[in-house]
Short mmCIF file of C-alpha atoms in Angstrom, two decimals:
data_model
loop_
_atom_site.label_atom_id
_atom_site.label_comp_id
_atom_site.label_asym_id
_atom_site.label_seq_id
_atom_site.Cartn_x
_atom_site.Cartn_y
_atom_site.Cartn_z
CA MET D 1 12.34 -8.37 -3.28
CA MET D 2 13.55 -11.36 -1.38
CA ARG D 3 14.97 -13.13 -4.51
CA LYS D 4 16.80 -9.64 -5.10
CA LYS D 5 18.06 -9.46 -1.50
CA PHE D 6 19.43 -13.19 -1.91
CA SER D 7 21.22 -12.54 -5.14
CA THR D 8 23.18 -9.60 -3.28
CA LEU D 9 23.92 -11.76 -0.32
CA ALA D 10 25.13 -14.66 -2.63
CA VAL D 11 27.29 -12.22 -4.41
CA LEU D 12 28.99 -10.58 -1.22
CA LEU D 13 29.62 -13.90 -0.20
CA ALA D 14 31.33 -15.02 -3.33
CA PHE D 15 33.52 -11.70 -2.91
CA ALA D 16 34.10 -12.46 0.67
CA LEU D 17 35.16 -16.09 -0.18
CA SER D 18 37.47 -15.32 -2.96
CA MET D 19 39.39 -12.63 -0.77
CA VAL D 20 39.76 -15.35 1.75
CA VAL D 21 41.11 -17.49 -0.76
CA LEU D 22 43.62 -14.94 -2.04
CA HIS D 23 44.78 -14.24 1.65
CA TYR D 24 45.11 -17.62 2.36
CA SER D 25 47.31 -18.56 -1.01
CA TYR D 26 49.50 -15.54 -0.35
CA ASN D 27 50.20 -16.39 3.34
CA GLY D 28 51.65 -19.69 3.10
CA GLY D 29 48.60 -21.61 1.60
CA SER D 30 49.75 -24.51 -0.62
CA THR D 31 47.89 -26.59 -3.49
CA SER D 32 48.45 -30.46 -3.04
CA SER D 33 49.06 -32.34 -6.41
CA PHE D 34 45.38 -33.69 -6.00
CA ALA D 35 44.05 -30.24 -5.93
CA ALA D 36 46.28 -29.14 -8.88
CA LEU D 37 45.00 -32.31 -10.83
CA THR D 38 41.58 -31.28 -9.70
CA PHE D 39 42.03 -27.73 -11.13
CA LEU D 40 43.61 -29.40 -14.29
CA LEU D 41 40.31 -31.40 -15.21
CA SER D 42 37.95 -28.94 -13.91
CA SER D 43 35.28 -27.28 -16.19
CA ALA D 44 36.63 -24.78 -19.00
CA ASN D 45 34.22 -22.20 -17.56
CA ALA D 46 35.57 -22.48 -13.79
CA ARG D 47 36.60 -19.16 -12.26
CA PRO D 48 39.90 -18.85 -10.52
CA ALA D 49 39.40 -18.48 -6.94
CA SER D 50 41.87 -15.64 -6.44
CA PHE D 51 39.72 -13.03 -8.18
CA SER D 52 36.30 -11.89 -7.46
CA PRO D 53 34.55 -11.63 -10.73
CA SER D 54 31.56 -10.24 -9.10
CA THR D 55 33.33 -6.66 -8.61
CA GLY D 56 33.50 -3.84 -11.12
CA ASN D 57 30.44 -2.41 -12.81
CA THR D 58 27.25 -3.96 -13.32
CA LYS D 59 23.78 -3.28 -14.41
CA SER D 60 20.50 -5.15 -14.31
CA VAL D 61 18.50 -6.03 -17.66
CA ARG D 62 14.79 -6.78 -17.29
CA LYS D 63 14.03 -9.73 -18.93
CA ARG D 64 10.80 -11.97 -19.01
CA GLY D 65 9.86 -13.59 -15.69
CA GLY D 66 12.17 -11.25 -13.43
CA ILE D 67 15.37 -8.93 -13.62
CA THR D 68 18.47 -10.80 -14.43
CA ARG D 69 21.96 -9.09 -13.60
CA GLU D 70 23.97 -8.42 -16.79
CA LYS D 71 27.68 -9.75 -16.45
CA SER D 72 30.37 -7.33 -15.49
CA ARG D 73 33.56 -6.67 -17.16
CA LEU D 74 35.62 -8.41 -14.94
CA GLU D 75 33.18 -11.57 -14.99
CA LYS D 76 33.70 -11.51 -18.72
CA MET D 77 37.33 -11.02 -18.46
CA GLU D 78 37.52 -13.91 -15.96
CA GLU D 79 35.19 -16.10 -18.58
CA GLY D 80 37.91 -15.52 -21.00
CA LEU D 81 40.49 -16.72 -19.03
CA ALA D 82 38.77 -19.84 -18.49
CA ARG D 83 38.49 -20.34 -22.09
CA SER D 84 42.21 -19.74 -22.51
CA ARG D 85 42.88 -22.51 -19.73
CA ALA D 86 40.70 -24.97 -21.56
CA SER D 87 42.73 -24.18 -24.82
CA ILE D 88 45.89 -24.83 -23.25
CA ARG D 89 44.75 -27.94 -21.77
CA ARG D 90 43.44 -29.05 -25.35
CA ALA D 91 46.85 -27.97 -27.01
CA ILE D 92 48.51 -30.33 -24.14
CA LEU D 93 46.29 -33.23 -24.99
CA PHE D 94 46.25 -33.16 -28.76
CA ARG D 95 49.98 -32.00 -28.88
CA ASN D 96 49.02 -28.96 -31.29
CA TYR D 97 47.91 -25.58 -31.35
CA THR D 98 44.59 -23.42 -32.33
CA SER D 99 44.81 -20.21 -33.91
CA ARG D 100 42.92 -18.59 -36.61
CA LYS D 101 46.04 -16.53 -37.37
CA ARG D 102 49.07 -17.72 -39.35
CA GLN D 103 52.06 -18.35 -37.06
CA SER D 104 55.25 -16.91 -38.16
CA TYR D 105 57.15 -19.28 -35.20
CA ILE D 106 56.18 -22.59 -33.82
CA PRO D 107 58.20 -23.45 -30.43
CA ARG D 108 59.01 -26.82 -30.48
CA GLY D 109 62.06 -29.14 -29.01
CA SER D 110 63.63 -30.01 -26.02
CA VAL D 111 64.50 -26.37 -24.89
CA TYR D 112 60.97 -26.02 -23.95
CA HIS D 113 59.32 -28.02 -21.03
CA ASN D 114 56.13 -28.30 -23.05
CA PRO D 115 56.22 -26.61 -26.46
CA TYR D 116 52.37 -27.17 -26.94
CA ALA D 117 51.37 -25.40 -23.58
CA PHE D 118 53.67 -22.69 -24.26
CA HIS D 119 52.57 -21.87 -27.87
CA GLN D 120 48.90 -22.12 -27.00
CA SER D 121 49.36 -20.14 -23.78
CA TYR D 122 51.24 -17.36 -26.05
CA ILE D 123 48.67 -17.29 -28.55
CA GLU D 124 45.89 -16.85 -25.77
CA MET D 125 48.30 -13.93 -24.20
CA GLU D 126 48.17 -12.08 -27.53
CA LYS D 127 44.40 -12.32 -27.64
CA ARG D 128 43.48 -11.44 -24.04
CA LEU D 129 46.50 -9.55 -22.14
CA LYS D 130 45.97 -5.77 -21.68
CA ILE D 131 48.08 -3.85 -19.71
CA TRP D 132 47.14 -0.64 -17.83
CA VAL D 133 50.00 1.59 -17.37
CA TYR D 134 49.49 4.31 -14.49
CA LYS D 135 49.72 7.73 -15.65
CA GLU D 136 50.56 9.22 -12.49
CA GLY D 137 54.05 10.50 -11.64
CA GLU D 138 56.64 12.46 -13.36
CA PRO D 139 60.29 11.57 -14.84
CA PRO D 140 62.72 10.99 -13.77
CA LEU D 141 61.54 8.72 -10.54
CA VAL D 142 58.40 7.49 -12.95
CA HIS D 143 57.97 6.92 -16.48
CA ASP D 144 61.54 6.86 -16.79
CA GLY D 145 64.72 4.71 -16.34
CA PRO D 146 68.23 3.93 -17.56
CA TYR D 147 68.49 2.99 -21.13
CA SER D 148 72.18 1.87 -21.24
CA ASP D 149 74.80 0.12 -18.97
CA ILE D 150 73.88 -2.85 -16.61
CA TYR D 151 70.33 -2.20 -15.21
CA SER D 152 69.31 -0.90 -18.94
CA ILE D 153 66.34 -3.32 -19.30
CA GLU D 154 64.53 -1.55 -16.61
CA GLY D 155 64.37 1.87 -18.61
CA GLN D 156 64.03 -0.12 -22.14
CA PHE D 157 60.80 -1.95 -20.73
CA ILE D 158 59.51 1.17 -18.90
CA ASN D 159 60.04 3.24 -22.17
CA GLU D 160 58.39 0.55 -23.92
CA MET D 161 55.29 0.63 -21.88
CA ASP D 162 54.66 4.28 -22.33
CA GLN D 163 54.70 3.70 -26.39
CA HIS D 164 51.10 2.15 -26.42
CA GLY D 165 51.77 -0.97 -28.09
CA PRO D 166 49.28 -3.79 -28.97
CA LEU D 167 49.19 -5.06 -25.51
CA ILE D 168 48.52 -1.49 -23.67
CA ALA D 169 45.02 -1.19 -22.67
CA ASN D 170 43.16 2.03 -23.92
CA ASN D 171 41.56 2.33 -20.63
CA ALA D 172 41.89 0.80 -17.09
CA GLU D 173 38.60 -0.94 -16.93
CA GLU D 174 39.75 -3.24 -19.85
CA ALA D 175 42.86 -4.21 -18.29
CA LEU D 176 44.05 -7.76 -17.01
CA VAL D 177 47.02 -6.09 -15.15
CA TYR D 178 48.33 -2.74 -14.11
CA PHE D 179 51.94 -1.54 -14.44
CA LEU D 180 53.67 0.43 -11.60
CA PRO D 181 55.92 2.52 -13.74
CA PHE D 182 58.34 3.78 -11.31
CA SER D 183 62.18 3.18 -11.55
CA VAL D 184 63.98 1.75 -8.84
CA THR D 185 67.65 2.45 -10.54
CA ILE D 186 66.54 6.02 -10.90
CA MET D 187 65.51 6.27 -7.16
CA VAL D 188 68.86 4.96 -5.96
CA ARG D 189 70.40 7.45 -8.46
CA PHE D 190 68.83 10.46 -6.81
CA VAL D 191 67.65 9.65 -2.99
CA TYR D 192 69.99 6.90 -2.02
CA LYS D 193 73.01 7.76 -0.02
CA LYS D 194 76.07 5.74 -1.00
CA ARG D 195 77.10 2.86 1.21
CA SER D 196 74.50 4.11 3.96
CA TYR D 197 72.28 0.84 3.11
CA ASP D 198 69.31 2.82 4.24
CA MET D 199 66.61 1.68 2.11
CA ALA D 200 63.85 3.88 3.90
CA PRO D 201 64.05 6.64 1.06
CA LEU D 202 63.36 4.02 -1.71
CA GLN D 203 60.70 2.20 0.45
CA THR D 204 58.93 5.63 1.05
CA ILE D 205 58.72 6.77 -2.50
CA VAL D 206 57.24 3.43 -3.42
CA ARG D 207 54.95 3.39 -0.70
CA ASP D 208 53.61 6.94 -1.41
CA TYR D 209 53.23 5.66 -5.19
CA ILE D 210 51.18 2.78 -4.18
CA GLN D 211 48.94 4.99 -1.69
CA LEU D 212 48.44 7.58 -4.44
CA ILE D 213 47.13 5.06 -7.07
CA SER D 214 44.94 3.24 -4.57
CA THR D 215 43.36 6.27 -3.48
CA LEU D 216 42.64 7.62 -6.89
CA TYR D 217 41.45 4.31 -8.42
CA THR D 218 39.79 0.89 -7.07
CA TYR D 219 42.14 -1.56 -9.02
CA TRP D 220 44.82 -2.13 -6.34
CA ASN D 221 42.31 -2.47 -3.51
CA ARG D 222 40.19 -5.09 -5.46
CA THR D 223 42.91 -7.40 -5.40
CA LYS D 224 45.16 -6.13 -2.78
CA GLY D 225 47.79 -5.58 -5.69
CA ALA D 226 47.58 -9.20 -6.96
CA ASP D 227 47.27 -8.23 -10.84
CA HIS D 228 49.58 -5.39 -10.60
CA PHE D 229 53.35 -5.69 -11.33
CA MET D 230 56.55 -3.63 -10.99
CA LEU D 231 59.84 -4.12 -12.77
CA SER D 232 63.58 -3.28 -12.01
CA CYS D 233 66.65 -4.59 -12.59
CA ASP D 234 68.56 -2.79 -9.80
CA ASP D 235 69.97 -4.95 -6.84
CA TRP D 236 68.12 -3.10 -4.22
CA ALA D 237 64.69 -3.45 -5.94
CA PRO D 238 63.69 -6.30 -3.71
CA TYR D 239 64.49 -4.33 -0.65
CA ALA D 240 62.64 -1.12 -2.01
CA ALA D 241 59.36 -3.23 -2.36
CA ARG D 242 59.36 -4.44 1.41
CA LYS D 243 57.67 -1.79 2.87
CA ASP D 244 54.16 -2.25 1.50
CA GLN D 245 53.21 -5.49 2.34
CA ASP D 246 50.68 -5.98 -0.33
CA LEU D 247 53.26 -5.46 -2.97
CA PHE D 248 55.77 -7.67 -1.37
CA ARG D 249 53.42 -10.65 -0.53
CA ASN D 250 50.71 -10.19 -3.55
CA SER D 251 51.77 -8.46 -6.44
CA ILE D 252 54.11 -9.45 -9.50
CA ARG D 253 57.53 -8.31 -8.92
CA VAL D 254 59.59 -8.56 -11.92
CA LEU D 255 63.14 -8.51 -11.20
CA CYS D 256 66.66 -9.22 -12.13
CA ASN D 257 67.75 -10.03 -8.44
CA ALA D 258 65.79 -13.28 -8.44
CA ASN D 259 67.02 -14.63 -5.27
CA SER D 260 64.51 -17.45 -3.84
CA SER D 261 66.82 -17.20 -0.35
CA GLU D 262 65.48 -13.21 -0.16
CA GLY D 263 61.79 -13.52 -0.50
CA PHE D 264 61.72 -14.09 -4.62
CA ASN D 265 58.52 -16.05 -4.92
CA PRO D 266 58.49 -17.92 -8.41
CA LYS D 267 54.75 -18.66 -8.09
CA LYS D 268 53.95 -14.98 -8.36
CA ASP D 269 57.19 -13.06 -9.00
CA VAL D 270 59.06 -13.07 -12.50
CA PRO D 271 62.75 -13.37 -13.05
CA LEU D 272 63.95 -10.53 -15.43
CA PRO D 273 67.20 -11.12 -17.56
CA GLU D 274 70.05 -8.39 -17.05
CA PHE D 275 71.73 -7.06 -20.08
CA ASN D 276 74.58 -4.67 -20.25
CA ILE D 277 73.83 -2.44 -23.18
CA ARG D 278 76.68 -0.37 -24.17
CA ASN D 279 76.48 2.92 -25.92
CA PHE D 280 72.63 2.74 -26.36
CA GLU D 281 73.06 -0.03 -29.01
CA LEU D 282 70.80 -2.90 -28.48
CA PRO D 283 72.52 -6.29 -28.18
CA ALA D 284 71.62 -9.06 -30.85
CA PRO D 285 72.87 -12.35 -31.89
CA ILE D 286 76.33 -12.24 -33.46
CA ASP D 287 76.41 -13.99 -36.75
CA ASN D 288 79.11 -16.54 -36.31
CA SER D 289 79.39 -19.09 -39.16
CA SER D 290 82.42 -20.83 -37.71
CA PRO D 291 81.53 -24.28 -36.76
CA PRO D 292 81.35 -25.48 -32.81
CA SER D 293 84.53 -27.40 -33.80
CA SER D 294 86.63 -24.21 -34.05
CA LYS D 295 86.27 -23.22 -30.62
CA THR D 296 89.62 -23.52 -28.97
CA ILE D 297 88.99 -22.40 -25.50
CA LEU D 298 87.52 -24.59 -23.09
CA ALA D 299 86.00 -22.10 -20.68
CA PHE D 300 86.28 -18.33 -20.39
CA PHE D 301 85.52 -15.48 -17.82
CA ALA D 302 86.49 -11.84 -17.43
CA GLY D 303 84.78 -9.76 -14.52
CA GLY D 304 85.39 -7.89 -11.63
CA ASN D 305 85.87 -9.18 -7.94
CA HIS D 306 82.19 -8.59 -6.94
CA GLY D 307 81.11 -11.05 -4.13
CA ALA D 308 82.05 -14.51 -2.69
CA ILE D 309 81.34 -16.58 -5.73
CA ARG D 310 83.41 -14.35 -8.25
CA HIS D 311 86.35 -14.11 -5.27
CA GLU D 312 86.45 -17.70 -5.25
CA LEU D 313 86.44 -18.17 -9.04
CA LEU D 314 89.28 -15.90 -9.63
CA GLN D 315 91.40 -17.31 -6.60
CA GLN D 316 91.27 -20.83 -8.02
CA TRP D 317 91.71 -19.92 -11.76
CA LYS D 318 92.91 -16.43 -12.64
CA GLY D 319 95.91 -16.69 -14.91
CA LYS D 320 96.20 -20.43 -13.87
CA ASP D 321 95.08 -22.40 -17.00
CA SER D 322 95.37 -22.09 -20.73
CA GLN D 323 92.20 -23.82 -21.34
CA VAL D 324 90.22 -22.24 -18.46
CA LEU D 325 90.81 -18.38 -19.19
CA VAL D 326 89.76 -16.35 -16.08
CA PHE D 327 90.64 -12.57 -16.08
CA HIS D 328 89.89 -9.95 -13.65
CA ARG D 329 90.75 -7.31 -16.23
CA LEU D 330 91.50 -8.25 -20.11
CA PRO D 331 94.95 -7.89 -21.02
CA LYS D 332 95.62 -5.28 -23.73
CA GLY D 333 95.16 -6.54 -27.11
CA GLN D 334 92.38 -8.72 -26.01
CA ASN D 335 88.82 -8.59 -27.17
CA TYR D 336 85.89 -9.65 -24.97
CA THR D 337 83.40 -10.70 -27.65
CA GLU D 338 86.12 -12.44 -29.83
CA LEU D 339 87.24 -14.59 -26.58
CA MET D 340 83.51 -15.56 -25.90
CA LEU D 341 83.23 -16.52 -29.64
CA LYS D 342 86.37 -18.73 -29.22
CA SER D 343 85.06 -20.39 -26.18
CA LYS D 344 83.03 -23.73 -25.95
CA TYR D 345 81.80 -22.47 -22.36
CA CYS D 346 81.20 -19.20 -20.87
CA LEU D 347 81.29 -19.21 -17.18
CA CYS D 348 78.55 -17.01 -15.50
CA PRO D 349 79.14 -16.62 -11.84
CA SER D 350 76.87 -14.37 -9.84
CA GLY D 351 78.40 -11.12 -8.68
CA TYR D 352 77.08 -9.27 -5.25
CA GLU D 353 73.53 -10.34 -6.22
CA VAL D 354 72.42 -13.48 -8.42
CA ALA D 355 72.03 -12.18 -11.66
CA SER D 356 74.96 -11.44 -14.23
CA PRO D 357 74.63 -10.19 -17.91
CA ARG D 358 77.06 -12.67 -19.11
CA ILE D 359 74.51 -15.04 -19.36
CA THR D 360 72.73 -13.13 -22.08
CA GLU D 361 75.96 -12.32 -23.51
CA ALA D 362 76.97 -16.00 -23.66
CA ILE D 363 73.76 -16.83 -25.43
CA LEU D 364 73.80 -14.26 -27.90
CA VAL D 365 77.17 -15.19 -29.20
CA GLY D 366 76.24 -18.92 -29.08
CA CYS D 367 78.49 -19.98 -26.23
CA VAL D 368 77.00 -22.41 -23.58
CA PRO D 369 76.64 -20.85 -20.33
CA VAL D 370 77.89 -22.31 -17.13
CA LEU D 371 75.86 -20.98 -14.33
CA ILE D 372 77.50 -20.47 -10.89
CA SER D 373 75.39 -19.26 -8.55
CA GLU D 374 73.08 -20.18 -5.57
CA SER D 375 69.31 -19.56 -5.38
CA TYR D 376 68.89 -17.99 -8.37
CA VAL D 377 65.67 -18.35 -10.32
CA LEU D 378 66.51 -18.44 -13.94
CA PRO D 379 64.52 -16.04 -16.54
CA PHE D 380 61.78 -17.61 -18.37
CA SER D 381 62.25 -20.99 -16.46
CA ASP D 382 58.43 -21.13 -16.64
CA VAL D 383 58.73 -22.50 -20.25
CA LEU D 384 62.32 -22.74 -21.11
CA ASP D 385 64.19 -25.90 -19.86
CA TRP D 386 67.48 -24.41 -18.98
CA SER D 387 69.24 -27.81 -18.60
CA GLN D 388 68.94 -28.33 -22.33
CA PHE D 389 71.14 -25.42 -23.36
CA SER D 390 73.22 -24.58 -20.50
CA LEU D 391 75.24 -25.95 -17.24
CA SER D 392 75.26 -25.62 -13.64
CA ILE D 393 78.25 -26.08 -11.60
CA PRO D 394 77.86 -25.71 -7.70
CA VAL D 395 80.06 -23.00 -5.98
CA SER D 396 81.76 -25.82 -3.91
CA ARG D 397 83.08 -27.36 -7.30
CA ILE D 398 84.82 -24.46 -8.50
CA PRO D 399 87.88 -25.92 -8.31
CA GLU D 400 86.74 -28.72 -10.41
CA ILE D 401 85.52 -26.60 -13.46
CA LYS D 402 88.31 -28.00 -15.77
CA GLU D 403 87.41 -31.50 -14.90
CA ILE D 404 83.99 -31.12 -15.18
CA LEU D 405 83.86 -29.42 -18.47
CA SER D 406 86.51 -31.74 -20.14
CA ALA D 407 84.39 -34.77 -19.14
CA ILE D 408 81.58 -33.79 -21.19
CA PRO D 409 80.86 -35.93 -24.45
CA GLU D 410 81.30 -34.06 -27.32
CA SER D 411 78.01 -34.95 -28.49
CA ILE D 412 76.46 -33.49 -25.37
CA TYR D 413 78.44 -30.16 -26.00
CA LEU D 414 77.28 -30.03 -29.60
CA LYS D 415 73.58 -30.40 -28.49
CA LEU D 416 74.00 -28.01 -25.92
CA GLN D 417 75.52 -25.50 -28.26
CA SER D 418 72.62 -26.06 -30.73
CA ASN D 419 70.02 -25.40 -28.50
CA VAL D 420 71.80 -22.20 -27.31
CA LEU D 421 71.20 -21.04 -30.88
CA LYS D 422 67.58 -21.94 -30.85
CA VAL D 423 66.81 -19.80 -27.72
CA GLN D 424 68.60 -16.97 -28.64
CA ARG D 425 65.24 -15.38 -30.15
CA HIS D 426 63.86 -14.95 -26.81
CA PHE D 427 66.95 -13.03 -25.42
CA VAL D 428 66.79 -10.29 -28.18
CA ILE D 429 65.75 -6.55 -27.29
CA ASN D 430 63.75 -5.43 -30.14
CA ARG D 431 62.34 -1.77 -30.11
CA PRO D 432 59.39 -1.99 -31.03
CA PRO D 433 59.07 -5.57 -29.59
CA LYS D 434 58.77 -8.77 -31.86
CA ARG D 435 57.10 -11.99 -31.27
CA PHE D 436 58.57 -14.10 -28.64
CA ASP D 437 61.57 -11.68 -27.98
CA VAL D 438 62.53 -10.98 -24.39
CA MET D 439 59.95 -8.07 -24.19
CA HIS D 440 57.26 -10.45 -25.14
CA MET D 441 58.60 -13.47 -23.00
CA LEU D 442 58.21 -11.13 -20.22
CA PHE D 443 54.93 -10.20 -21.11
CA HIS D 444 54.19 -13.99 -21.22
CA SER D 445 55.54 -14.46 -17.80
CA ILE D 446 53.32 -11.82 -16.32
CA TRP D 447 50.21 -13.29 -18.20
CA LEU D 448 50.86 -16.63 -16.94
CA ARG D 449 50.73 -15.19 -13.03
CA ARG D 450 47.59 -13.41 -14.05
CA LEU D 451 46.22 -16.58 -15.72
CA ASN D 452 46.17 -18.05 -12.32
CA VAL D 453 47.42 -15.84 -9.47
CA ASN D 454 47.70 -18.48 -7.11
CA GLY D 455 50.47 -20.58 -8.95
CA SER D 456 48.98 -23.87 -9.70
CA TRP D 457 48.92 -23.15 -13.45
CA LEU D 458 52.42 -22.77 -13.71
CA SER D 459 53.08 -26.27 -12.62
CA LEU D 460 50.66 -27.26 -15.67
CA ILE D 461 52.56 -25.13 -18.14
CA GLN D 462 56.03 -26.91 -17.08
CA VAL D 463 54.81 -30.43 -17.37
CA GLY D 464 56.74 -32.19 -20.02
CA TYR D 465 54.78 -34.18 -22.56
#
C-alpha cells in the first residue's frame, strides 16, 4: 500500500512539475544555447517537459511481484515523439533519411535550412500526426469559411479538415493536436460592425467556443490549449484571439497576419501564406517555357494604395520608370499575369497588414519575390531559407529599388529564379492535398510545434549542415 501511495504521489508531482515548466515556457521563459544542446544530445526516450504524459486513461496490470501500471495512451504518444526526435537527429548526423516507404520526393538543396532534418521530420509527421477536429458548432461561423478571394486559404483549410483525410484522427483520444474549426473571416462578415474597430463580438464568439469545448472535454484543460490550434487569414484574427489568454499565450495560432510586433510568436505560432483565389479556381504554377533571359522588365507591382508601405512605393515609383513598373490600377489592355511573367523581380509590399498574396503569386509564375515589409514572419521559414529564392528591401530604401536590383549580378539572379521554381510545390493548394504541398507544409509546421511545444526543437530543424 505504501508503494502504491508513493507511485501516485510521484505521478502527481511529475504532472505538477510539467505544468510549471509549461507555464514558464509560455510566460517569458527562455532556453539557453547550452540547454538546447543538452536537449539535442539527450536520450531518445526523453520526454518533453511541456506535456505531462501521465495524464489520460491508465489501468493497472497485475504482474508477478506486485502491481505495475500500464502506460497511458498519452505516454505512448510521447514515447513515439521521442523516437521521432531521435530519427531526426540521426538524419542530421548521417545526412540521410530512414523510411520503409518509397519516397516520391526527396528535399535537397540550398532552399532548405537543413534538408535532411526537414525530410526526416516530414516522414515522422506522416507516421505520427493525428488531428482531432472538434465537431461542435454550426456553419457559417464554424466548419465553414471563404473559398474564394483574398482570405480563401482559411475556408479551403477548414473544409479540408472536415473531409477526414489520412491525418485526421478517428477519435479524440488518439490525436496529437486539436483543431478549433471556427472562421474569423465569417465572423467579421456577420458580426463585425464596419469601421467600428470593436473586436468584442469576435472575441466573445472565440471565447465562448473555447469555454464550450473545455467544458465538454478534458483536452484543452490538460495543456491549457498548448496542443490546440486555430487558423485564420483575416486581418482581425490576432485580435479575435486575444480575449482568451490561454489561446493567445499557449495555443498554436496559424495566421496570415504573422506580425512579430503584434504578438505573433514564431516559436509557437505558424505563418500562413496568403492566396487570392479567383472564381474558385485553385492557383497552380504557370508553365512558362521562356528562358529567364526573355524577362524584359526589371521589377513590377500593381495594387491598391493600402497602408504606409504601399503609399511610399506608389509615391516613389508610380508611372516614373520604364523598368520599374508600378501601377495603382493596370492600364486597359495590360494583363497582370503576363506582366509578372515578363518581370525578373516582383515587388511584394505589405498592405494594411504584413502578408500579401503577391508573394505566392510571384512564386507560382517563377518571378523572384522582393519582400518589402516590417516584422513579417515568412511562411514555412522553419524549413525554407527565403534568402535563397527571394530578396528583402527595407522600407527605408524604397527610393533605391532600381539601383539595388540593377546591381545584382546576372548569375545571382539566375540562381534565385531557379530556386523559386524549386519551392513552387510548397505553395500549391491541392484538393485533396498532395505530399509537400501547401496543406502538408502547414501540417508540418503544426507538427513541429507539437514535436516540442516550447520551441527549442525549431532551432534544431533550422540548423544548416
